[in-house]
Amino acid sequence: IIFYGIVGGIAMFALQVVWFYLLMLAVPLAIGGLFFPEQSILSPVSYLAGLATAWGTYEIIGLPCALLFKTSLTTLTVLWSAVIILLTVSGVLVRYTHGRMTLLPTKSLQLSRTARILLALVIVMVVLQTARTVTGYFLAFDDSDYLAQSTTALCTNTINQYEPQTGRQVDILAQDEPHHKIALWGIIWATMTQLTGIHPSILCRTLLPVIVIPAAYIIIYLILKDMFGSEEEKPLAGLLFLQIAYELGSCGAGVRQWWLFMYSWYGKTVAALLICPFILYLFLILENETNKRHQLQLWVLLALTAWAGCMVAASSFLMVPFLLGVLGLCHFVRKRNLLFCIKLGICTIPCLALYY
């Protein structure tokens, strides 16, 4: 009986893990069809767009629930799930009617021998670094805030209405460091626990790095690819150099950690290594986009990505506007397009509003 109970428990947990990765992978890929229907289904750009959209909508829905209506966590989970289902279905329909339903690009990727070697090395490094993060144990001081928010929200079925450190019921804006409470990164993993049944500590410290670490490298590759055009060797070489630099930065004297590996579930890590690079990538393709309809789609996606930044970390309240301001200044100096810069400024409004 004990044996069958153990086997049954392992099987149930395995199904929960599969369901989690299905939500974290398949759903963003489907939503990404709203913005990049011409891309293949497994396009990295579509995935990142869908992920940013899902996170951004969580903050948009979650803030009124937490600050104005003070709803339960379950209510937020239901509302967000309904919106995500709608976006997922819409993305599939848009891709089916106006785009492509192929899994992979129809044009085969021709790589030189050097590029194939570089690609193999990059993949090996990603696998090794991800495996080390998932199987390792790191003392994470901010877990007393991030994961404490998640478990408190689960136990009380509220959205940051209780201080995790004291257990006292206190209004969000009256708590210590309230800006950390209106960035709902800790709460979204309580929602994911309600959807999957897996404890937030396992979701964040064990399962999430499998997504965050490869995604961080994919974004850097897309930026390098945009810089070097059709060349494959230079972006891969740049990515491999970055991986080696991360390794050296993780073991050098005085620098004994790299957050991508040790704290990949932190909101501030995700903001710096996923949200900000993706904003840069969207800026690069927006500068060269001539199709008016696709331009509008990209502007909406950029605004949602800024909202996603507000969700993952309070540091994004200033980091995202600063990044967009620098990019806008560079664009104005190069192209004198004031309207483009004004649109960038509009995208910063949520971040600045939450900061002040």
Short mmCIF file of C-alpha atoms in Angstrom, two decimals:
data_model
loop_
_atom_site.label_atom_id
_atom_site.label_comp_id
_atom_site.label_asym_id
_atom_site.label_seq_id
_atom_site.Cartn_x
_atom_site.Cartn_y
_atom_site.Cartn_z
CA ILE A 1 0.00 0.00 0.00
CA ILE A 2 2.84 2.38 0.87
CA PHE A 3 4.59 1.54 -2.40
CA TYR A 4 1.49 2.24 -4.50
CA GLY A 5 0.92 5.43 -2.52
CA ILE A 6 4.45 6.62 -3.32
CA VAL A 7 4.13 5.69 -6.99
CA GLY A 8 0.77 7.41 -7.20
CA GLY A 9 2.15 10.55 -5.56
CA ILE A 10 5.10 10.67 -7.98
CA ALA A 11 2.78 10.16 -10.94
CA MET A 12 0.47 12.95 -9.75
CA PHE A 13 3.38 15.33 -9.25
CA ALA A 14 4.70 14.47 -12.74
CA LEU A 15 1.30 15.33 -14.22
CA GLN A 16 1.29 18.61 -12.32
CA VAL A 17 4.74 19.45 -13.68
CA VAL A 18 3.62 18.67 -17.23
CA TRP A 19 0.56 20.87 -16.73
CA PHE A 20 2.74 23.71 -15.42
CA TYR A 21 5.06 23.62 -18.43
CA LEU A 22 2.06 23.35 -20.75
CA LEU A 23 0.71 26.56 -19.25
CA MET A 24 4.10 28.28 -19.33
CA LEU A 25 5.05 27.20 -22.85
CA ALA A 26 2.02 26.39 -25.01
CA VAL A 27 -0.19 29.26 -23.83
CA PRO A 28 2.36 32.06 -24.50
CA LEU A 29 3.13 30.54 -27.91
CA ALA A 30 -0.57 30.71 -28.78
CA ILE A 31 -0.98 34.27 -27.46
CA GLY A 32 2.08 35.35 -29.45
CA GLY A 33 0.11 34.72 -32.63
CA LEU A 34 -1.73 37.99 -31.96
CA PHE A 35 1.46 39.94 -32.62
CA PHE A 36 3.52 37.69 -34.91
CA PRO A 37 1.03 35.58 -36.92
CA GLU A 38 3.51 35.32 -39.79
CA GLN A 39 5.99 33.51 -37.57
CA SER A 40 5.96 29.74 -37.09
CA ILE A 41 4.14 28.38 -34.03
CA LEU A 42 7.38 27.57 -32.19
CA SER A 43 8.89 30.99 -32.90
CA PRO A 44 10.90 32.35 -29.92
CA VAL A 45 9.62 35.86 -30.68
CA SER A 46 6.01 34.69 -30.47
CA TYR A 47 6.73 32.96 -27.17
CA LEU A 48 8.34 36.01 -25.58
CA ALA A 49 5.50 38.22 -26.84
CA GLY A 50 2.92 35.86 -25.36
CA LEU A 51 4.74 35.63 -22.04
CA ALA A 52 5.04 39.42 -21.75
CA THR A 53 1.35 39.77 -22.61
CA ALA A 54 0.28 37.23 -19.99
CA TRP A 55 2.40 38.89 -17.29
CA GLY A 56 1.31 42.39 -18.28
CA THR A 57 -2.39 41.50 -18.16
CA TYR A 58 -1.87 39.97 -14.70
CA GLU A 59 -0.66 43.32 -13.36
CA ILE A 60 -3.45 45.20 -15.13
CA ILE A 61 -6.11 42.93 -13.64
CA GLY A 62 -4.37 42.37 -10.31
CA LEU A 63 -3.82 45.97 -9.25
CA PRO A 64 -7.54 46.91 -9.10
CA CYS A 65 -8.27 43.60 -7.39
CA ALA A 66 -5.61 44.29 -4.74
CA LEU A 67 -5.90 48.05 -4.22
CA LEU A 68 -9.52 48.97 -5.00
CA PHE A 69 -11.75 45.94 -4.59
CA LYS A 70 -9.55 43.87 -2.25
CA THR A 71 -10.80 40.66 -3.83
CA SER A 72 -9.67 37.18 -2.93
CA LEU A 73 -6.75 35.51 -4.65
CA THR A 74 -9.18 33.01 -6.15
CA THR A 75 -11.15 35.82 -7.79
CA LEU A 76 -7.98 37.21 -9.36
CA THR A 77 -7.02 33.74 -10.57
CA VAL A 78 -10.44 33.23 -12.20
CA LEU A 79 -10.45 36.67 -13.85
CA TRP A 80 -6.92 36.33 -15.19
CA SER A 81 -7.56 32.78 -16.40
CA ALA A 82 -10.63 33.96 -18.31
CA VAL A 83 -8.61 36.70 -20.03
CA ILE A 84 -5.77 34.31 -20.82
CA ILE A 85 -8.19 31.80 -22.34
CA LEU A 86 -9.66 34.57 -24.50
CA LEU A 87 -6.20 35.74 -25.60
CA THR A 88 -5.10 32.17 -26.32
CA VAL A 89 -8.13 31.43 -28.50
CA SER A 90 -7.74 34.78 -30.25
CA GLY A 91 -4.07 34.11 -30.95
CA VAL A 92 -4.82 30.72 -32.46
CA LEU A 93 -7.62 32.16 -34.62
CA VAL A 94 -5.49 35.08 -35.83
CA ARG A 95 -2.64 32.74 -36.72
CA TYR A 96 -5.04 30.34 -38.45
CA THR A 97 -6.80 33.02 -40.52
CA HIS A 98 -4.00 35.48 -41.24
CA GLY A 99 -0.76 33.74 -40.49
CA ARG A 100 0.97 30.39 -40.56
CA MET A 101 0.16 27.20 -38.70
CA THR A 102 3.50 25.53 -39.33
CA LEU A 103 5.41 24.38 -36.26
CA LEU A 104 8.84 25.35 -37.58
CA PRO A 105 10.09 27.80 -40.23
CA THR A 106 9.55 26.41 -43.71
CA LYS A 107 12.94 27.70 -44.82
CA SER A 108 15.62 25.35 -43.56
CA LEU A 109 18.43 26.96 -41.59
CA GLN A 110 21.76 26.57 -43.35
CA LEU A 111 24.61 26.63 -40.87
CA SER A 112 28.30 26.48 -41.59
CA ARG A 113 30.49 23.98 -39.79
CA THR A 114 31.73 26.70 -37.44
CA ALA A 115 28.17 27.85 -36.70
CA ARG A 116 27.09 24.28 -35.92
CA ILE A 117 29.97 23.89 -33.46
CA LEU A 118 29.12 27.21 -31.81
CA LEU A 119 25.44 26.26 -31.60
CA ALA A 120 26.32 22.93 -29.99
CA LEU A 121 28.54 24.67 -27.42
CA VAL A 122 25.82 27.23 -26.63
CA ILE A 123 23.22 24.48 -26.10
CA VAL A 124 25.59 22.50 -23.87
CA MET A 125 26.27 25.59 -21.77
CA VAL A 126 22.56 26.36 -21.42
CA VAL A 127 21.80 22.78 -20.34
CA LEU A 128 24.66 22.68 -17.85
CA GLN A 129 23.88 26.07 -16.34
CA THR A 130 20.17 25.31 -16.06
CA ALA A 131 20.83 21.88 -14.52
CA ARG A 132 23.21 23.41 -11.99
CA THR A 133 20.62 25.99 -10.98
CA VAL A 134 17.79 23.47 -10.69
CA THR A 135 19.77 20.92 -8.70
CA GLY A 136 21.77 23.35 -6.57
CA TYR A 137 20.80 25.00 -3.32
CA PHE A 138 21.34 28.68 -2.73
CA LEU A 139 20.51 30.77 0.29
CA ALA A 140 18.10 33.35 -1.09
CA PHE A 141 17.52 36.26 1.25
CA ASP A 142 14.69 37.70 -0.84
CA ASP A 143 12.67 34.51 -0.51
CA SER A 144 11.56 35.99 2.81
CA ASP A 145 9.69 38.51 0.65
CA TYR A 146 8.85 36.90 -2.72
CA LEU A 147 7.89 33.40 -1.62
CA ALA A 148 6.54 34.70 1.68
CA GLN A 149 4.08 36.81 -0.32
CA SER A 150 3.07 33.72 -2.31
CA THR A 151 2.50 31.45 0.67
CA THR A 152 0.74 34.18 2.67
CA ALA A 153 -1.60 34.84 -0.25
CA LEU A 154 -2.36 31.13 -0.49
CA CYS A 155 -2.98 30.67 3.21
CA THR A 156 -5.21 33.74 3.55
CA ASN A 157 -6.70 33.74 0.01
CA THR A 158 -5.95 37.46 -0.20
CA ILE A 159 -3.70 39.66 -2.32
CA ASN A 160 -1.02 41.16 -0.09
CA GLN A 161 -3.52 42.12 2.62
CA TYR A 162 -1.31 40.57 5.32
CA GLU A 163 2.31 41.31 6.13
CA PRO A 164 4.25 38.08 5.50
CA GLN A 165 6.79 38.83 8.23
CA THR A 166 4.29 39.59 11.03
CA GLY A 167 1.01 38.06 9.93
CA ARG A 168 -0.83 41.30 10.72
CA GLN A 169 -3.63 42.41 8.41
CA VAL A 170 -2.42 45.72 7.01
CA ASP A 171 -3.47 47.65 3.91
CA ILE A 172 -0.98 47.26 1.06
CA LEU A 173 0.01 50.92 0.92
CA ALA A 174 0.50 51.03 4.69
CA GLN A 175 2.94 48.10 4.75
CA ASP A 176 6.72 48.40 4.77
CA GLU A 177 8.05 48.89 1.24
CA PRO A 178 4.59 48.99 -0.38
CA HIS A 179 6.11 49.25 -3.86
CA HIS A 180 7.21 45.64 -3.49
CA LYS A 181 3.61 44.68 -2.77
CA ILE A 182 2.10 46.33 -5.86
CA ALA A 183 4.60 44.50 -8.06
CA LEU A 184 2.65 41.25 -8.05
CA TRP A 185 5.48 38.85 -8.87
CA GLY A 186 5.03 36.93 -5.64
CA ILE A 187 1.26 36.78 -6.11
CA ILE A 188 1.32 35.36 -9.63
CA TRP A 189 3.06 32.24 -8.31
CA ALA A 190 0.31 31.83 -5.75
CA THR A 191 -2.08 31.96 -8.70
CA MET A 192 0.02 29.37 -10.54
CA THR A 193 -0.13 27.18 -7.44
CA GLN A 194 -3.91 27.39 -7.52
CA LEU A 195 -3.83 26.37 -11.20
CA THR A 196 -1.27 23.55 -10.89
CA GLY A 197 -1.29 22.39 -7.26
CA ILE A 198 2.50 22.78 -6.94
CA HIS A 199 3.89 24.77 -4.02
CA PRO A 200 5.34 28.21 -4.96
CA SER A 201 8.80 27.26 -3.64
CA ILE A 202 8.98 24.33 -6.06
CA LEU A 203 7.57 26.39 -8.92
CA CYS A 204 10.07 29.21 -8.47
CA ARG A 205 13.24 27.51 -7.30
CA THR A 206 13.06 24.30 -9.32
CA LEU A 207 10.74 24.60 -12.33
CA LEU A 208 10.93 28.27 -13.34
CA PRO A 209 14.73 28.35 -14.04
CA VAL A 210 14.16 25.82 -16.83
CA ILE A 211 12.26 28.59 -18.61
CA VAL A 212 14.02 31.75 -17.45
CA ILE A 213 17.63 30.79 -18.25
CA PRO A 214 17.06 29.62 -21.87
CA ALA A 215 14.67 32.53 -22.48
CA ALA A 216 17.31 35.03 -21.32
CA TYR A 217 19.80 33.65 -23.82
CA ILE A 218 17.20 33.54 -26.59
CA ILE A 219 16.49 37.26 -26.19
CA ILE A 220 20.19 38.11 -26.36
CA TYR A 221 20.52 35.95 -29.47
CA LEU A 222 17.60 37.78 -31.12
CA ILE A 223 19.24 41.13 -30.39
CA LEU A 224 22.59 39.96 -31.76
CA LYS A 225 20.84 38.46 -34.78
CA ASP A 226 19.18 41.79 -35.48
CA MET A 227 22.57 43.50 -35.26
CA PHE A 228 24.46 41.08 -37.53
CA GLY A 229 21.70 40.30 -40.04
CA SER A 230 21.96 37.05 -41.97
CA GLU A 231 25.24 36.01 -40.37
CA GLU A 232 24.89 33.11 -37.96
CA GLU A 233 28.41 32.72 -36.63
CA LYS A 234 28.71 36.17 -35.02
CA PRO A 235 25.48 36.02 -32.94
CA LEU A 236 26.34 32.52 -31.74
CA ALA A 237 29.91 33.52 -30.94
CA GLY A 238 28.63 36.56 -29.04
CA LEU A 239 26.22 34.38 -27.09
CA LEU A 240 28.94 31.88 -26.21
CA PHE A 241 31.21 34.73 -25.10
CA LEU A 242 28.41 36.01 -22.86
CA GLN A 243 27.94 32.56 -21.32
CA ILE A 244 31.66 32.33 -20.57
CA ALA A 245 31.57 35.84 -19.08
CA TYR A 246 28.69 34.77 -16.84
CA GLU A 247 30.72 31.78 -15.69
CA LEU A 248 33.74 33.92 -14.92
CA GLY A 249 31.54 36.44 -13.14
CA SER A 250 30.17 33.64 -10.97
CA CYS A 251 33.50 32.53 -9.57
CA GLY A 252 35.85 35.51 -9.69
CA ALA A 253 37.29 37.08 -6.54
CA GLY A 254 34.72 39.39 -4.99
CA VAL A 255 32.03 38.35 -7.49
CA ARG A 256 30.80 34.98 -6.30
CA GLN A 257 27.34 34.89 -7.81
CA TRP A 258 25.46 35.58 -11.01
CA TRP A 259 21.79 36.17 -10.54
CA LEU A 260 20.70 34.41 -13.73
CA PHE A 261 21.98 31.13 -12.27
CA MET A 262 21.58 31.58 -8.53
CA TYR A 263 18.41 33.66 -8.28
CA SER A 264 16.66 33.18 -11.61
CA TRP A 265 13.24 33.19 -9.91
CA TYR A 266 13.73 36.69 -8.45
CA GLY A 267 11.58 39.38 -10.01
CA LYS A 268 14.52 41.76 -10.30
CA THR A 269 16.45 39.05 -12.17
CA VAL A 270 13.61 38.54 -14.63
CA ALA A 271 13.26 42.31 -15.10
CA ALA A 272 16.94 42.79 -15.91
CA LEU A 273 17.49 39.67 -18.02
CA LEU A 274 14.12 39.16 -19.76
CA ILE A 275 11.96 42.27 -19.68
CA CYS A 276 14.59 44.94 -20.44
CA PRO A 277 16.33 42.99 -23.25
CA PHE A 278 12.94 42.22 -24.81
CA ILE A 279 12.07 45.93 -24.69
CA LEU A 280 15.34 46.64 -26.49
CA TYR A 281 14.51 44.02 -29.12
CA LEU A 282 11.03 45.47 -29.67
CA PHE A 283 12.58 48.92 -30.04
CA LEU A 284 14.98 47.63 -32.70
CA ILE A 285 12.26 46.04 -34.81
CA LEU A 286 9.89 48.99 -34.30
CA GLU A 287 12.49 51.36 -35.75
CA ASN A 288 12.54 49.43 -39.02
CA GLU A 289 8.88 48.35 -39.24
CA THR A 290 7.03 49.97 -42.15
CA ASN A 291 3.71 48.12 -41.97
CA LYS A 292 1.32 50.43 -40.10
CA ARG A 293 -0.85 47.61 -38.76
CA HIS A 294 2.12 45.66 -37.45
CA GLN A 295 3.54 48.87 -35.98
CA LEU A 296 0.36 49.28 -33.92
CA GLN A 297 0.59 45.66 -32.76
CA LEU A 298 4.20 46.18 -31.69
CA TRP A 299 3.36 49.37 -29.78
CA VAL A 300 0.62 47.51 -27.90
CA LEU A 301 3.09 44.73 -27.16
CA LEU A 302 5.69 47.23 -25.93
CA ALA A 303 3.14 48.79 -23.58
CA LEU A 304 2.16 45.35 -22.26
CA THR A 305 5.83 44.51 -21.76
CA ALA A 306 6.23 47.67 -19.68
CA TRP A 307 3.27 46.50 -17.60
CA ALA A 308 4.95 43.10 -17.30
CA GLY A 309 8.02 44.89 -15.96
CA CYS A 310 5.82 46.51 -13.30
CA MET A 311 4.55 43.05 -12.37
CA VAL A 312 7.89 41.29 -12.03
CA ALA A 313 9.80 43.86 -9.96
CA ALA A 314 9.39 47.24 -8.28
CA SER A 315 12.82 48.18 -9.66
CA SER A 316 11.17 48.26 -13.10
CA PHE A 317 9.16 51.31 -12.03
CA LEU A 318 12.30 53.31 -12.79
CA MET A 319 14.42 50.88 -14.81
CA VAL A 320 11.94 50.54 -17.68
CA PRO A 321 11.33 54.33 -18.07
CA PHE A 322 15.08 54.93 -17.90
CA LEU A 323 15.71 52.34 -20.64
CA LEU A 324 12.94 53.69 -22.86
CA GLY A 325 14.18 57.23 -22.25
CA VAL A 326 17.72 56.35 -23.36
CA LEU A 327 16.40 54.51 -26.42
CA GLY A 328 14.11 57.41 -27.25
CA LEU A 329 16.97 59.90 -26.97
CA CYS A 330 19.13 57.79 -29.27
CA HIS A 331 16.26 57.52 -31.76
CA PHE A 332 15.61 61.26 -31.72
CA VAL A 333 19.28 62.07 -32.29
CA ARG A 334 19.43 59.63 -35.21
CA LYS A 335 16.03 60.11 -36.88
CA ARG A 336 14.45 63.27 -35.38
CA ASN A 337 11.12 61.44 -35.02
CA LEU A 338 9.40 63.20 -32.12
CA LEU A 339 6.15 61.20 -32.43
CA PHE A 340 8.08 57.95 -31.97
CA CYS A 341 9.61 59.31 -28.77
CA ILE A 342 6.21 60.46 -27.49
CA LYS A 343 4.87 56.93 -27.99
CA LEU A 344 7.80 55.58 -26.00
CA GLY A 345 6.96 58.07 -23.27
CA ILE A 346 3.34 56.89 -23.18
CA CYS A 347 4.58 53.33 -22.57
CA THR A 348 6.36 54.54 -19.42
CA ILE A 349 3.22 56.00 -17.81
CA PRO A 350 2.24 52.85 -15.82
CA CYS A 351 5.75 52.51 -14.40
CA LEU A 352 6.04 56.13 -13.35
CA ALA A 353 2.50 56.18 -11.95
CA LEU A 354 3.23 53.18 -9.75
CA TYR A 355 6.55 54.68 -8.63
CA TYR A 356 5.06 57.98 -7.53
#
